[in-house]
PDB file of C-alpha atoms in Angstrom:
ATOM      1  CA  UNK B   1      27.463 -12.414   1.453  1.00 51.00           C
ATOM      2  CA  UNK B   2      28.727 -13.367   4.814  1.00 47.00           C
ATOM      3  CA  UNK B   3      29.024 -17.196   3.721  1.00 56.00           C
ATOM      4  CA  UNK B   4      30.681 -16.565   0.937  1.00 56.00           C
ATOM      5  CA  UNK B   5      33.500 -14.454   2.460  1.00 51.00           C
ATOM      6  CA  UNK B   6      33.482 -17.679   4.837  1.00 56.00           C
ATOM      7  CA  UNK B   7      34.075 -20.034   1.922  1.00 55.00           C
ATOM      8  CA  UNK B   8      36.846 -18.013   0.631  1.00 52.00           C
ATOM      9  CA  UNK B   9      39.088 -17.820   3.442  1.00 58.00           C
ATOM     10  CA  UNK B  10      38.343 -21.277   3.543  1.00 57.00           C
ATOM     11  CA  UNK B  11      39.168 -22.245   0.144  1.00 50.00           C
ATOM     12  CA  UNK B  12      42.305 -19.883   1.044  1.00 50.00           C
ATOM     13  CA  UNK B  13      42.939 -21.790   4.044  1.00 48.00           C
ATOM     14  CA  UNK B  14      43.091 -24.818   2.348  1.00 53.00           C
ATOM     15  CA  UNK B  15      45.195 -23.772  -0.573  1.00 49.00           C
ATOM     16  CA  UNK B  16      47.687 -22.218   1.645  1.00 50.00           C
ATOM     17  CA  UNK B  17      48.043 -25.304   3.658  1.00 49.00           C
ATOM     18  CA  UNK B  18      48.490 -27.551   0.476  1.00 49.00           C
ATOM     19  CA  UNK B  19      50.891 -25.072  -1.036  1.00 49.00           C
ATOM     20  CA  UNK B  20      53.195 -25.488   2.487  1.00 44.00           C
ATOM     21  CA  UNK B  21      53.228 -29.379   2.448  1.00 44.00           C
ATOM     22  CA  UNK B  22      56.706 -30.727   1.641  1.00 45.00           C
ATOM     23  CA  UNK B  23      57.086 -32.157  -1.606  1.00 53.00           C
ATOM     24  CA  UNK B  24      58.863 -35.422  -1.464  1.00 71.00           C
ATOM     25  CA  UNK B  25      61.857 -35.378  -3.584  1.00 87.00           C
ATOM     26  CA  UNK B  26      62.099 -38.353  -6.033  1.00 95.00           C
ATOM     27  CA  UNK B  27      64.417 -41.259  -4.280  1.00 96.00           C
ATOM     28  CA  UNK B  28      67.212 -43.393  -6.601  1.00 97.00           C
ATOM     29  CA  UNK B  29      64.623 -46.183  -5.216  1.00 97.00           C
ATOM     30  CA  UNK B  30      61.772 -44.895  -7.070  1.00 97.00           C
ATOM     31  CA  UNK B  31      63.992 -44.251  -9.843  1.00 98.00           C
ATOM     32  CA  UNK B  32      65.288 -48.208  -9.912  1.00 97.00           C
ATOM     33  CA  UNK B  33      61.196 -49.189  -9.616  1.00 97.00           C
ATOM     34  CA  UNK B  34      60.335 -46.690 -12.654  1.00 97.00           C
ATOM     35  CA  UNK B  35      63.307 -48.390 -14.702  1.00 97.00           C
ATOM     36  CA  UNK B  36      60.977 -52.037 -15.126  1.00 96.00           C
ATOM     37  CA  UNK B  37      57.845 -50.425 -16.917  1.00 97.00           C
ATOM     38  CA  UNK B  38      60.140 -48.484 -19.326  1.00 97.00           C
ATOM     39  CA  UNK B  39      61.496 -51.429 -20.860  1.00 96.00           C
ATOM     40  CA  UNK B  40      58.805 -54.050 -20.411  1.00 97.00           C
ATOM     41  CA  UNK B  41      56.780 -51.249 -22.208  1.00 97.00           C
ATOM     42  CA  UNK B  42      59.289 -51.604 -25.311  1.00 97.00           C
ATOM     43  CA  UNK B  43      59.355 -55.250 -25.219  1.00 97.00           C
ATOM     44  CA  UNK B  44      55.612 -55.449 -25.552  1.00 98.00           C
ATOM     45  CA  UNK B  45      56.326 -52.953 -28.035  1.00 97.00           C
ATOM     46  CA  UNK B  46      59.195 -55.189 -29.827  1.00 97.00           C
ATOM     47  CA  UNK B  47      57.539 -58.699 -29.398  1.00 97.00           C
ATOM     48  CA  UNK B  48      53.934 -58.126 -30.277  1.00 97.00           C
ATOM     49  CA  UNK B  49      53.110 -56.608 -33.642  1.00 97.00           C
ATOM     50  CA  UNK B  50      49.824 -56.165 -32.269  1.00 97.00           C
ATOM     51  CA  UNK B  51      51.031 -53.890 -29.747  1.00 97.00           C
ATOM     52  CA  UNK B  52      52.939 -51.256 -32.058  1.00 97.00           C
ATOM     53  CA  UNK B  53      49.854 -48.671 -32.277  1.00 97.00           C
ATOM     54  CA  UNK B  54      49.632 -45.517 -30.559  1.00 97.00           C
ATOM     55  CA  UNK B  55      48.323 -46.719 -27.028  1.00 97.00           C
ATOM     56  CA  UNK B  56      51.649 -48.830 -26.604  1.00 97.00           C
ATOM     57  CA  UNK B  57      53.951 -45.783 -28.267  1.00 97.00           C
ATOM     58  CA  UNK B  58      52.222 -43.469 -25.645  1.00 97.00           C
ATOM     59  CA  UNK B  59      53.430 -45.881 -22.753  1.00 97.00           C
ATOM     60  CA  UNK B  60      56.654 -46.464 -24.102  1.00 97.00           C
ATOM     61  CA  UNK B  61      56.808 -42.408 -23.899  1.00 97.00           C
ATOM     62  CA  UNK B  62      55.306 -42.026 -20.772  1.00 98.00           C
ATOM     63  CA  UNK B  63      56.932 -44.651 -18.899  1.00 97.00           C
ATOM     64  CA  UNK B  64      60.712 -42.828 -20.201  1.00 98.00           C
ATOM     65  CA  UNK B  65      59.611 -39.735 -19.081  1.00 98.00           C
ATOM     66  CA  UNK B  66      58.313 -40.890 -15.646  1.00 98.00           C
ATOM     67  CA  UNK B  67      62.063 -41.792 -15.001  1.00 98.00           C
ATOM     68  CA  UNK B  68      63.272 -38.563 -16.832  1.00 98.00           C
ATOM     69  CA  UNK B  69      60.914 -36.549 -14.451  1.00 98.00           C
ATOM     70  CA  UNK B  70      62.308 -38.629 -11.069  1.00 98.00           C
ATOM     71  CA  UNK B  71      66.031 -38.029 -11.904  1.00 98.00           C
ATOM     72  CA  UNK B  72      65.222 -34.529 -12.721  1.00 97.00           C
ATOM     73  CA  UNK B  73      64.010 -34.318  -9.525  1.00 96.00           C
ATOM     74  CA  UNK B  74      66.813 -36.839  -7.749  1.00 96.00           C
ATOM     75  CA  UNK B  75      69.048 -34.543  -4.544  1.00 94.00           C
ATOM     76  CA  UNK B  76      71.845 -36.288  -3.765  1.00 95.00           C
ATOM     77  CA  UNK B  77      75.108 -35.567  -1.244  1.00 94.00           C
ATOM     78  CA  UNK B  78      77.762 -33.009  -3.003  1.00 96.00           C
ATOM     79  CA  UNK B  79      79.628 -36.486  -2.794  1.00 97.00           C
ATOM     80  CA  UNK B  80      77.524 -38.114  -4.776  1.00 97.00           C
ATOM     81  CA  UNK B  81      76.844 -35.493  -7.845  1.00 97.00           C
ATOM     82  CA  UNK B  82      79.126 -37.271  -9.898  1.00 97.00           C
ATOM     83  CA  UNK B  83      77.066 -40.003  -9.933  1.00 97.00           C
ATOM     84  CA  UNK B  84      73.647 -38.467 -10.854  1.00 98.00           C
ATOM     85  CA  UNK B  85      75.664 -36.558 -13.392  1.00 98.00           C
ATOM     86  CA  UNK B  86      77.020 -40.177 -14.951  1.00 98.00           C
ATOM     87  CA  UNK B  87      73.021 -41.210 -14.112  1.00 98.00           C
ATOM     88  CA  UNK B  88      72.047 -38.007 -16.531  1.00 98.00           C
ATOM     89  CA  UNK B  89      74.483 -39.116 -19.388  1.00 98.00           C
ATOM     90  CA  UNK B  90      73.486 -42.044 -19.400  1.00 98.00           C
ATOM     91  CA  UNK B  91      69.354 -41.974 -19.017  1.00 98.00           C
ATOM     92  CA  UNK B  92      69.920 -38.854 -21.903  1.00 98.00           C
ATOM     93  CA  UNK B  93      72.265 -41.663 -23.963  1.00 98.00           C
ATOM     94  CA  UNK B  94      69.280 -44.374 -23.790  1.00 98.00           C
ATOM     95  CA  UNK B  95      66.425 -42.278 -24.697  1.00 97.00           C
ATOM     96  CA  UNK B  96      67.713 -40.841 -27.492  1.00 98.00           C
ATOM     97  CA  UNK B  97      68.635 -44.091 -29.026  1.00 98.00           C
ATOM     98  CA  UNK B  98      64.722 -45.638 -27.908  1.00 98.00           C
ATOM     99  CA  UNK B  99      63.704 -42.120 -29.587  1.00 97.00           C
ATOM    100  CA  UNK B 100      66.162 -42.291 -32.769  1.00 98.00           C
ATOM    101  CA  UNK B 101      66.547 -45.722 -34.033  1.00 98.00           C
ATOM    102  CA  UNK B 102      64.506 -48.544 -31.876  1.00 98.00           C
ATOM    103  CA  UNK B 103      61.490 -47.208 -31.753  1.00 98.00           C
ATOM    104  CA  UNK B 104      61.579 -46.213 -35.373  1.00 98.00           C
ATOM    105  CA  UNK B 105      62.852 -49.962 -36.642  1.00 98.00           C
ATOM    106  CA  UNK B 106      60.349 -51.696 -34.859  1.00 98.00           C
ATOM    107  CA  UNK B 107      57.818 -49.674 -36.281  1.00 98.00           C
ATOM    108  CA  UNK B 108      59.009 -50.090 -39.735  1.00 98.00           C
ATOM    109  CA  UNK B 109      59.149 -54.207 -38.950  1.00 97.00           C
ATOM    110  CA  UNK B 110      62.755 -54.229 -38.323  1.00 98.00           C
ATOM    111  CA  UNK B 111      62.607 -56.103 -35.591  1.00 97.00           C
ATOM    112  CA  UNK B 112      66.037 -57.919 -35.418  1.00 98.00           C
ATOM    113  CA  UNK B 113      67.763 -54.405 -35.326  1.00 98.00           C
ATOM    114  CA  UNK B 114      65.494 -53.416 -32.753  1.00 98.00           C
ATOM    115  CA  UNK B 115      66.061 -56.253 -30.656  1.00 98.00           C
ATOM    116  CA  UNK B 116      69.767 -56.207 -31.114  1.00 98.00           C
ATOM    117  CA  UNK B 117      69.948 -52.612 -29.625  1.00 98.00           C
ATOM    118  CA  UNK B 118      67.433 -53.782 -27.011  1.00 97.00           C
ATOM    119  CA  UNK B 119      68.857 -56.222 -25.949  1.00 97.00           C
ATOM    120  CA  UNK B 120      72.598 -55.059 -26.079  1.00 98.00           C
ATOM    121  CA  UNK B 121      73.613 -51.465 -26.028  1.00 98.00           C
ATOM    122  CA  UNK B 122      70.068 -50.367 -24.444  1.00 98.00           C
ATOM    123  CA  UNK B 123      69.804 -52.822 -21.884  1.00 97.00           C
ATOM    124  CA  UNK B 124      73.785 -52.281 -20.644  1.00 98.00           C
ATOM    125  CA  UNK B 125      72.485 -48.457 -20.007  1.00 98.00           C
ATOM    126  CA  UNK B 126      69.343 -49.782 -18.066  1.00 97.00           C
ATOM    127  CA  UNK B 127      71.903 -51.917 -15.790  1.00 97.00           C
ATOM    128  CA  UNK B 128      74.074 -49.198 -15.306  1.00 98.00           C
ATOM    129  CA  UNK B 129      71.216 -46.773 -14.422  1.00 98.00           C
ATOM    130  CA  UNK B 130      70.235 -49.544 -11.789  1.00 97.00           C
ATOM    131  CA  UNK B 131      73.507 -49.997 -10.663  1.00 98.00           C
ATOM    132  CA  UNK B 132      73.951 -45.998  -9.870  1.00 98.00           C
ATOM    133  CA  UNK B 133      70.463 -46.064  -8.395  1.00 97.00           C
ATOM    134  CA  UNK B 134      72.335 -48.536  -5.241  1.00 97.00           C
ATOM    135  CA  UNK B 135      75.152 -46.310  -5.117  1.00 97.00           C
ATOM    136  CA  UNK B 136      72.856 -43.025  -4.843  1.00 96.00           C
ATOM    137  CA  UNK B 137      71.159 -44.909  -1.839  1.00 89.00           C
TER     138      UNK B 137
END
């Protein structure tokens, strides 16, 4: 009985001390890294018919929502809210169009629509997103 109280206070030691460890906030640097995988993901996705299944759909997902999760969890300067509020529009803007329409023509074959959006409206939003990740800095 005695070395099981022991392991419990020391299983609540533990927990306690990982529960007090400072999370890291998310940095507009790990934001700009996250921002390459998202659309080399949807190129892959775009270029390769082979690579339209639900393995590369999951990344394409996953990879968005690994940059949705890091601005969620961006803290900037009162200075410097506007910005991650323009950031917000515009990450919001992007995935709803990868969501709505590209995603959606390249899997029905429409690949010249896709890659129009891709590589015009969609990638403008990904250079802007960059662009406010320096000026978060």
């Amino acid at each position: 009985m005695l070395r099981s109280v022991k392991s419990w206070r020391s299983l609540a030691l533990c927990l306690s001390l990982a529960l007090a460890l400072p999370v890291a906030a998310a940095t507009s640097a790990d934001v700009k890294a996250a921002i390459g995988p998202v659309r080399d993901s949807l190129m892959t996705m775009l270029k390769n018919a082979d690579k339209r299944g639900p393995d590369q759909q999951a990344l394409v997902k996953s990879s968005a929502d690994k940059v949705s999760n890091l601005i969620k969890e961006l803290n900037v300067a009162a200075d410097k809210k506007a910005k991650l509020d323009e950031m917000k529009k515009v990450w919001a803007d992007f995935n709803k169009v990868r969501e709505a329409q590209v995603v959606p023509l390249i899997l029905a074959g429409n690949t010249a629509d896709a890659e129009k959006l891709v590589t015009g409206e969609q990638k403008e939003r990904l250079m802007t997103i960059i662009k406010l990740c320096d000026e978060l800095k």
